XYZ file of C-alpha atoms in Angstrom:
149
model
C -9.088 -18.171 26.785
C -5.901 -19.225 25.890
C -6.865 -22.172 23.585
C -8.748 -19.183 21.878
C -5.480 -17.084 20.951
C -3.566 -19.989 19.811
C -5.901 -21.100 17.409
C -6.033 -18.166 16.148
C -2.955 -16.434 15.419
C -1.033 -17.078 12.392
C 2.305 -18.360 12.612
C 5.093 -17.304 10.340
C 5.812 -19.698 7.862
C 1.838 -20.578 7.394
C -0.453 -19.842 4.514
C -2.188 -17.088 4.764
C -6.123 -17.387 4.569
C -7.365 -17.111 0.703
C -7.978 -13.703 -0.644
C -11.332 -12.995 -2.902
C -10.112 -11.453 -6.273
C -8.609 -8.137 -5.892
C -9.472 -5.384 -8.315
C -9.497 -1.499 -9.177
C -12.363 -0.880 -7.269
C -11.547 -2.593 -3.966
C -7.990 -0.770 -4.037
C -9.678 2.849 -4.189
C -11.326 1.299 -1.141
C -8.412 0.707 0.902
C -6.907 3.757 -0.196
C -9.873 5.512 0.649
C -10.296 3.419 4.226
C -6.871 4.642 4.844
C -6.633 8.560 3.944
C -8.068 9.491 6.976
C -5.196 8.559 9.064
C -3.097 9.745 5.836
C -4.317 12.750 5.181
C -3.942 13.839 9.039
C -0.634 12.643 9.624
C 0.667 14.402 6.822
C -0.758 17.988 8.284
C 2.310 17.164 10.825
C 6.195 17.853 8.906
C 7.489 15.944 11.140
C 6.393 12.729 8.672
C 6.947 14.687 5.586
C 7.016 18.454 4.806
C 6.312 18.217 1.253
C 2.138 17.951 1.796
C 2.190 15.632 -1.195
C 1.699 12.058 -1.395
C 1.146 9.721 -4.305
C 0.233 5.956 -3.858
C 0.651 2.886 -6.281
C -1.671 -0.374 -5.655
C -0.470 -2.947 -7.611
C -2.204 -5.821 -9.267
C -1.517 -8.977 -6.969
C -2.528 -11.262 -9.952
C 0.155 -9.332 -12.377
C 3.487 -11.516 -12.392
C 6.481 -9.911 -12.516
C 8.288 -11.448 -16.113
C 5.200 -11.514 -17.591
C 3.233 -8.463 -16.991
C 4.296 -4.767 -18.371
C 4.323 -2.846 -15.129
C 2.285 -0.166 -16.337
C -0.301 -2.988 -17.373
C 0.048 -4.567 -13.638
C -0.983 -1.035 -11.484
C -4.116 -1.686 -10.655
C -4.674 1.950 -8.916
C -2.986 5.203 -7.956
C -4.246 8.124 -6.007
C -2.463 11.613 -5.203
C -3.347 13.268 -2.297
C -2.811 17.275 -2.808
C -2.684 19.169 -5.652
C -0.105 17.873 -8.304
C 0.239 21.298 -10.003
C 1.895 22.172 -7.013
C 4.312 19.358 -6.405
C 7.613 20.139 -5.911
C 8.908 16.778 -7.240
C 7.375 13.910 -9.491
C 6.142 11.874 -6.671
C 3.843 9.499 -8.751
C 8.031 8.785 -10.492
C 8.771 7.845 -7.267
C 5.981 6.141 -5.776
C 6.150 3.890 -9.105
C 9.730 2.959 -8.741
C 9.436 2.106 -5.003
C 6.315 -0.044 -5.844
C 8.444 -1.449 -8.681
C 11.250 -2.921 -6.856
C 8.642 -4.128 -4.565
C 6.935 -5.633 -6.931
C 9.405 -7.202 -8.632
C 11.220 -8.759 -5.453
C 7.747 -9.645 -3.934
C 9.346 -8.145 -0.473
C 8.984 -4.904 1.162
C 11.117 -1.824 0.059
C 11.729 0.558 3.253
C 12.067 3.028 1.361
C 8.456 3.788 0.852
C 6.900 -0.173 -0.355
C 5.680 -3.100 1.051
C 4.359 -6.734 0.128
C 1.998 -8.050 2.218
C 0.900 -11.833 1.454
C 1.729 -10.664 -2.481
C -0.116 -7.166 -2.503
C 2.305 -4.790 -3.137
C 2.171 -0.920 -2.298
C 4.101 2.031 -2.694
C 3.949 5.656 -1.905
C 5.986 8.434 -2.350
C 6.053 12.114 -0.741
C 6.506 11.742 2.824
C 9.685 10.611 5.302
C 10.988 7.288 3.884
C 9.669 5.663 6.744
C 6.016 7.322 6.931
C 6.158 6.540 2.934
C 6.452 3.134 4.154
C 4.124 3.453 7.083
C 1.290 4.495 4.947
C 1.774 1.923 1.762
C 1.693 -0.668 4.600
C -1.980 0.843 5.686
C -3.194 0.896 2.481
C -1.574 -2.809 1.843
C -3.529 -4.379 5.657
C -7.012 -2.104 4.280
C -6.703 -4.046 0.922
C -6.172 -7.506 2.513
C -8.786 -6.610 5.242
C -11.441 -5.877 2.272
C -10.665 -8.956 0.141
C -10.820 -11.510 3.265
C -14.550 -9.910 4.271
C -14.965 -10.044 0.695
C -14.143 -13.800 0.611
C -16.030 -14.342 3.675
């Protein structure tokens, strides 16, 4: 049983598996795969008390230098009613997904990169920002490796 485990988890340092192409329809997946969990931790203020959220996917094939960020999003969704926001969360979510972007690392304060797909929400607790871009981010590279399988 042993044998089994080693041979199967991934070191650090070591390629990750290939990823089938990535595109605007596979990210409203993941977001959609994850608003569940999203959508009912947010009913709880102790992870946010705004009741907003927005969420930027970004294009893993877009390269930083060479891509317009605007041209590299590759989705965004809002979860509650933007006429009601009390702040311009999509503003945010974009800048956090930005710097993430950009730096190809996680941003703690609401991003992360994860094997070069890059996340970012805004509207929540820094951390549950965070938390949730990171859901999104393991539902996106979930969907492309069965896709690839």
């Amino acid at each position: 049983m042993q044998e089994i485990h080693r041979s199967t988890i991934q070191s650090r340092g070591t390629a990750s598996p290939p990823l089938a192409p990535i595109d605007a329809a596979l990210a409203a997946r993941a977001v959609a795969m994850a608003l569940p969990l999203i959508e009912r931790a947010m009913r709880d203020p102790s992870f946010g008390d705004s009741g907003f959220l927005h969420i930027v996917v970004m294009d893993p094939q877009a390269v930083p230098g060479e891509t317009a960020f605007e041209d590299a999003i590759l989705h965004e969704h809002s979860v509650g009613d933007r006429a009601k926001w009390d702040a311009d969360y999509a503003m945010y979510a974009r800048g956090k997904a930005r710097e993430s972007w950009a730096a190809q690392a996680d941003n703690p304060k609401g991003a992360v990169c994860l094997d070069g797909l890059v996340v970012g929400a805004s509207g929540a607790f820094e951390p549950f920002d965070q938390a949730y871009a990171g859901t999104v981010a393991m539902c996106l590279r979930a969907l492309a490796r069965h896709r690839s399988s």
